[in-house]
Short mmCIF file of C-alpha atoms and ligand atoms in Angstrom, two decimals:
data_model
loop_
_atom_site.label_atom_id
_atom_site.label_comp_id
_atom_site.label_asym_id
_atom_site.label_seq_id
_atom_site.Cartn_x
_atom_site.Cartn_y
_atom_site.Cartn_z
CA UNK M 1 -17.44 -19.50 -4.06
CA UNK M 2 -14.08 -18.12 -4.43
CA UNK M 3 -13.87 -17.64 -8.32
CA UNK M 4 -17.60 -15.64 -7.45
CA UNK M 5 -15.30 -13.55 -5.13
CA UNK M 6 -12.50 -12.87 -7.41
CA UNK M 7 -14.64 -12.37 -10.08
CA UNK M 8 -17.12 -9.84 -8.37
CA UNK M 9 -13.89 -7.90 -6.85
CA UNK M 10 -12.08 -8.04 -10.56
CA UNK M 11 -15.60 -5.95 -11.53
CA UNK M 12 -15.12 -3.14 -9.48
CA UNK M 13 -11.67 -2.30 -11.16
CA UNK M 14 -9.10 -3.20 -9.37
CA UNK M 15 -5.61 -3.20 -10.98
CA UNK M 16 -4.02 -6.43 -9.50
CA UNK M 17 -5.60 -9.18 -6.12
CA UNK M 18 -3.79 -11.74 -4.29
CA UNK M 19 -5.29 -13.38 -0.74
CA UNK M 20 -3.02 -14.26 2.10
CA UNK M 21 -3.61 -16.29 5.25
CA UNK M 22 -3.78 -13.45 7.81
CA UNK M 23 -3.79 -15.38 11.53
CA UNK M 24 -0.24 -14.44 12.68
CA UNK M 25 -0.46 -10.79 11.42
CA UNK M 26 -4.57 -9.81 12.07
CA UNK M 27 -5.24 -6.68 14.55
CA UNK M 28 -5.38 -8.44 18.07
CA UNK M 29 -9.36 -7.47 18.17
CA UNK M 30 -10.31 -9.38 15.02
CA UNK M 31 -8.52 -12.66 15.55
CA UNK M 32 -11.29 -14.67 13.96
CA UNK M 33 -10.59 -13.11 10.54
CA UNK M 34 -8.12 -15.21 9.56
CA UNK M 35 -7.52 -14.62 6.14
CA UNK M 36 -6.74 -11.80 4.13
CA UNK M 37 -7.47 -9.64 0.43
CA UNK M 38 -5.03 -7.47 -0.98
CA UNK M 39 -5.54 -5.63 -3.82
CA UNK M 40 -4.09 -2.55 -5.87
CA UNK M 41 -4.81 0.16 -8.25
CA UNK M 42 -2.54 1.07 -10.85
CA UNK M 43 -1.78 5.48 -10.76
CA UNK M 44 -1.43 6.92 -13.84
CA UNK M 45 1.92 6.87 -15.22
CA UNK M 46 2.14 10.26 -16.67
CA UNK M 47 0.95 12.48 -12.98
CA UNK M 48 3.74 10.06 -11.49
CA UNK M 49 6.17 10.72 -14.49
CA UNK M 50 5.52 14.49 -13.52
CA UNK M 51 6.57 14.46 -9.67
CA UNK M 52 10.82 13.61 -9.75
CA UNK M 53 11.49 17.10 -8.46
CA UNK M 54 7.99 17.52 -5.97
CA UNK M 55 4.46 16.41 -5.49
CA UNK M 56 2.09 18.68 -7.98
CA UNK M 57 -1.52 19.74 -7.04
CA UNK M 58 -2.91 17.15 -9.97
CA UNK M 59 -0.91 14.62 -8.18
CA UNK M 60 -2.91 14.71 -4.66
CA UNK M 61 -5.98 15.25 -6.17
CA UNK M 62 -5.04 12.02 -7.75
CA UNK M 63 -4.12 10.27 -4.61
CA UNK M 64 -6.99 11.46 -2.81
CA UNK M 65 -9.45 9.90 -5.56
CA UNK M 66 -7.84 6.58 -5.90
CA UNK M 67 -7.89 6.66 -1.94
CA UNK M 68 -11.41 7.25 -2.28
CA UNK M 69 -11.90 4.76 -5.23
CA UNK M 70 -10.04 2.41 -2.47
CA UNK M 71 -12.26 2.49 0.47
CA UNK M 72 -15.41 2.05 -2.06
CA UNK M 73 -13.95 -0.85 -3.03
CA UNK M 74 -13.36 -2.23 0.25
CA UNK M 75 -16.56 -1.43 1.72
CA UNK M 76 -18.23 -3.28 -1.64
CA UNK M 77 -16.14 -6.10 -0.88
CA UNK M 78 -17.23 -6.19 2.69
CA UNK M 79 -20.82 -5.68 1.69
CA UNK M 80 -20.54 -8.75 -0.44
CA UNK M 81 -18.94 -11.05 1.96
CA UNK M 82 -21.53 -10.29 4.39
CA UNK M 83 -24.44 -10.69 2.43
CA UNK M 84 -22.68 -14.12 1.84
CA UNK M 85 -22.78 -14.71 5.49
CA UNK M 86 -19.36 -13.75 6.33
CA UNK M 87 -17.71 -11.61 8.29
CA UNK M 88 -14.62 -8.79 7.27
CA UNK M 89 -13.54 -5.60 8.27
CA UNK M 90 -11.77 -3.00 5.37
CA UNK M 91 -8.78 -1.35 6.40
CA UNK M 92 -8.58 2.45 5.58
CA UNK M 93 -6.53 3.30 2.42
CA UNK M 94 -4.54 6.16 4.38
CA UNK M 95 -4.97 6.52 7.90
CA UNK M 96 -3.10 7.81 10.65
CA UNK M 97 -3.94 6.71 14.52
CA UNK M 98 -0.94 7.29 16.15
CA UNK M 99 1.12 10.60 15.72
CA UNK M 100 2.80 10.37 19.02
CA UNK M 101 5.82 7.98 18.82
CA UNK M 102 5.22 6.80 15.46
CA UNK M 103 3.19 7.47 12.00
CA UNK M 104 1.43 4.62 11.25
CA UNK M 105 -2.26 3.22 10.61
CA UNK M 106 -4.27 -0.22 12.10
CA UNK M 107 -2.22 -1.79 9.42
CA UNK M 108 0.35 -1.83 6.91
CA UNK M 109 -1.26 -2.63 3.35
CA UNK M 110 2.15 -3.69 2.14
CA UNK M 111 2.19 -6.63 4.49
CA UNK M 112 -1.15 -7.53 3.01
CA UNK M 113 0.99 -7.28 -0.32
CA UNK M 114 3.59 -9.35 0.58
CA UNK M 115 1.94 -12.07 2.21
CA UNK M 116 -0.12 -12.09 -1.24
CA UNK M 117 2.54 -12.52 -3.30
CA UNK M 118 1.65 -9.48 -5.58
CA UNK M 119 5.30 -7.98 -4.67
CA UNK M 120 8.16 -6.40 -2.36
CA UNK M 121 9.15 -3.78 -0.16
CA UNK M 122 11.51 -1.32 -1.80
CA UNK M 123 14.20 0.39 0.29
CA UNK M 124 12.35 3.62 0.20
CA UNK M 125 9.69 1.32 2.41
CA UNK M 126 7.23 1.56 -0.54
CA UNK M 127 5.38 -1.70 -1.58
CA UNK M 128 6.83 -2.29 -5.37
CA UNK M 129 4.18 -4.63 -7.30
CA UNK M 130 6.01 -7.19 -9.45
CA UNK M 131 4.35 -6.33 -12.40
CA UNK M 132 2.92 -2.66 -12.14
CA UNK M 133 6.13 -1.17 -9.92
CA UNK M 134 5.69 1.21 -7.13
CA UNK M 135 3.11 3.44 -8.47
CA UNK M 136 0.04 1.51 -7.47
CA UNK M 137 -2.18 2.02 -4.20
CA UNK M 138 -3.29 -0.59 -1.86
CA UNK M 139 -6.53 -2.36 -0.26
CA UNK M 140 -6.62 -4.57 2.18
CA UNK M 141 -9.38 -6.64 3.75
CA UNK M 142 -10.19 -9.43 6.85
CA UNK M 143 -12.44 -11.67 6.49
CA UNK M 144 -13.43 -15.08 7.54
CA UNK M 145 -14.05 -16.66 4.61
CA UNK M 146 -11.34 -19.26 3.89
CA UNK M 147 -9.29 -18.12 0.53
CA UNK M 148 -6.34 -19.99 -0.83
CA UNK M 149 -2.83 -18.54 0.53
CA UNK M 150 -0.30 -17.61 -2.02
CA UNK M 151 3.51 -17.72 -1.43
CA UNK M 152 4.27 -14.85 0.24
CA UNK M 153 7.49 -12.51 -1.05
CA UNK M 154 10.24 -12.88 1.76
CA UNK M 155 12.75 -10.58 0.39
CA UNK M 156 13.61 -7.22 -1.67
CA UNK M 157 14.93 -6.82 -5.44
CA UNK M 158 16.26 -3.28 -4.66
CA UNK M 159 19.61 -4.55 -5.70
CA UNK M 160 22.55 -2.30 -5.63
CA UNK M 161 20.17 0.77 -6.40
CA UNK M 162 19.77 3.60 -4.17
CA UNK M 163 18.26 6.80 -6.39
CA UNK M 164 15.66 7.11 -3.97
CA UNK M 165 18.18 7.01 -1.17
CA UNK M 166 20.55 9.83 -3.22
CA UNK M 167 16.75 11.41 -4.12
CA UNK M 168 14.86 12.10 -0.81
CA UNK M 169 14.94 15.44 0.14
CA UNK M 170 14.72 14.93 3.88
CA UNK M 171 17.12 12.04 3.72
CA UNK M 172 14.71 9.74 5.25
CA UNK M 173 15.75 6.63 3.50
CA UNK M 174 18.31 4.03 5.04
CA UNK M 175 19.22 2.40 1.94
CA UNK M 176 18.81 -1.26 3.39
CA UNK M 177 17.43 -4.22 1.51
CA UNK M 178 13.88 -5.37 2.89
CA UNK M 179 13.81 -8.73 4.61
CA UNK M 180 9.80 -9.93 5.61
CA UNK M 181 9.68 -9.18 8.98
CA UNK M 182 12.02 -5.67 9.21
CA UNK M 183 10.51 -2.85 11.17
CA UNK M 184 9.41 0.20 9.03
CA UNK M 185 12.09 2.32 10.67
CA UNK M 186 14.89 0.31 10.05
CA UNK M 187 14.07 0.78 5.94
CA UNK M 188 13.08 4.79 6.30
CA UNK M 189 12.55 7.33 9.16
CA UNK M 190 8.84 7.87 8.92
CA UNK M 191 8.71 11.40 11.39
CA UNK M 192 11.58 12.85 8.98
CA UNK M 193 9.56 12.34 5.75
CA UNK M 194 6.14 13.42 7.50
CA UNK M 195 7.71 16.45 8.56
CA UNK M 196 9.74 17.44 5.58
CA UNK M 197 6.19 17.19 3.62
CA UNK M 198 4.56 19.00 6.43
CA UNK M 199 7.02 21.98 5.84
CA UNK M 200 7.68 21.98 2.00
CA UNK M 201 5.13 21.08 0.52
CA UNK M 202 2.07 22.34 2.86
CA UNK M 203 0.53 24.49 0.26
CA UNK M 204 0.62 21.02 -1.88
CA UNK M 205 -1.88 18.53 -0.91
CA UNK M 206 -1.36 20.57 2.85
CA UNK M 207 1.94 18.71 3.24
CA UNK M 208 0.65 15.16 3.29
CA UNK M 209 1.83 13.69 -0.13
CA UNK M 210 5.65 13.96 -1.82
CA UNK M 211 6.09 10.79 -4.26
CA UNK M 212 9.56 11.44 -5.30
CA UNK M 213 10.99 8.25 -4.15
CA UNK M 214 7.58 6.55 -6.42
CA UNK M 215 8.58 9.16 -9.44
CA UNK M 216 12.25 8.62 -10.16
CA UNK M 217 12.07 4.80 -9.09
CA UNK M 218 13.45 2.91 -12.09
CA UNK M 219 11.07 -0.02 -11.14
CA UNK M 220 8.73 2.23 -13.42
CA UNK M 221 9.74 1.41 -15.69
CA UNK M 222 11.33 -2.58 -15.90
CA UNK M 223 8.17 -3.90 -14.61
CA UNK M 224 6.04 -6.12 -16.97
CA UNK M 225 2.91 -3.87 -17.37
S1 LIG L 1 7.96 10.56 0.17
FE1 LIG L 1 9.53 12.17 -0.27
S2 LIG L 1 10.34 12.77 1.74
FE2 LIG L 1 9.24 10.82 2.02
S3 LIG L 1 10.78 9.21 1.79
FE3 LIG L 1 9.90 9.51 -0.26
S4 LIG L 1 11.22 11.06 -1.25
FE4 LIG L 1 11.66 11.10 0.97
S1 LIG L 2 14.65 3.67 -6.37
FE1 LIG L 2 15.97 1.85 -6.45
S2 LIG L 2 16.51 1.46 -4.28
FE2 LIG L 2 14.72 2.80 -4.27
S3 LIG L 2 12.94 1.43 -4.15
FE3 LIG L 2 13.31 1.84 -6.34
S4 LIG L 2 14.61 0.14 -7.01
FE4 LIG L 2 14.71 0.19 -4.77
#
């Protein structure tokens, strides 16, 4: 049943899948779904190349359609795990629901990531795929269909970089290693990057979209594509 699943999800494009056991780190209100599918699609490389100095308008038309390309996936993997007699719920591939003390949606996809094995947590807070670097975007869906577990990734390779700390223009970015576990805000202020997007770059994507710390991230480019 699970090489139907992998294979079926493989046909709708995705760049890279992993499944995690989800129980300790599920949304409260869906505690029976106690596994997990993460999955990512690759950006292309040469609208990533083009945003070291600023996000461009091709860029977050970009991110919009492989956000869209995202939640079509989900929803087709949800579709097919119900008609299958399971149940799962897709998580949104951007989505705010709480603007008042902090930015952040029902659920971090990089944790998905993680747990999956499929990569790390950069310093810059972005998820950094072992093989396609940090320009990819993520899915993630519950479900309770059991799926093997991989070994989750526990710790960062950021080494003794820090161009995306020395790179951010609102200076957002601690420059600490990521342990599994860390709070968002101890790697990057989250408020200080929404708002320095809000205010240079709203006639860009309306301020929701920057990418420098993705662009001039030299993970790029050692990755094994
Ligand atoms: S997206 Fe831009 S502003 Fe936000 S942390 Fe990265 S470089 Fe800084
Ligand atoms: S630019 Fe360097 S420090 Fe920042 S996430 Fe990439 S590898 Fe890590």
């Amino acid at each position: 049943m699970t090489d139907n699943l992998i294979s079926y999800i493989e046909s709708l494009g995705v760049s890279r899948l992993g499944f995690f056991g989800a129980k300790s780190v599920v949304p409260n209100n869906w505690k029976e779904l106690e596994y997990g599918i993460s999955f990512s699609i690759k950006l292309s490389e040469p609208i990533v190349d083009d945003i070291k100095s600023g996000p461009s308008k091709t860029y977050f038309a970009h991110y919009r359609s492989v956000n869209y390309h995202i939640n079509e996936v989900s929803l087709k993997i949800v579709l097919y795990l119900q008609k299958m007699g399971f149940k799962a719920v897709p998580i949104p591939a951007s989505q705010t629901v709480s603007e008042k003390n902090e930015i952040s949606g029902v659920f971090q996809h990089r944790t998905a990531a993680t747990l999956s094995g499929l990569g790390w947590v950069g310093k810059s807070g972005m998820f950094i795929d072992d093989k396609l670097g940090p320009s990819v975007r993520l899915g993630t869906i519950f479900t309770n269909m059991k799926l093997p577990s991989a070994s989750p990734v526990r710790s960062g390779g950021c080494g003794s970089c820090r161009i995306c700390v020395e790179s951010c223009p609102a200076m957002a970015i601690e420059g600490k290693e990521w342990k599994a576990g860390m709070e968002r805000n101890e790697l990057y202020d989250a408020r200080a990057c929404s708002d320095y997007m809000k205010e240079a770059y709203k006639d860009i994507g309306r301020g929701v979209v920057c990418g420098i710390c993705m662009s001039i991230c030299p993970k790029n480019h050692t990755s094994n594509k």
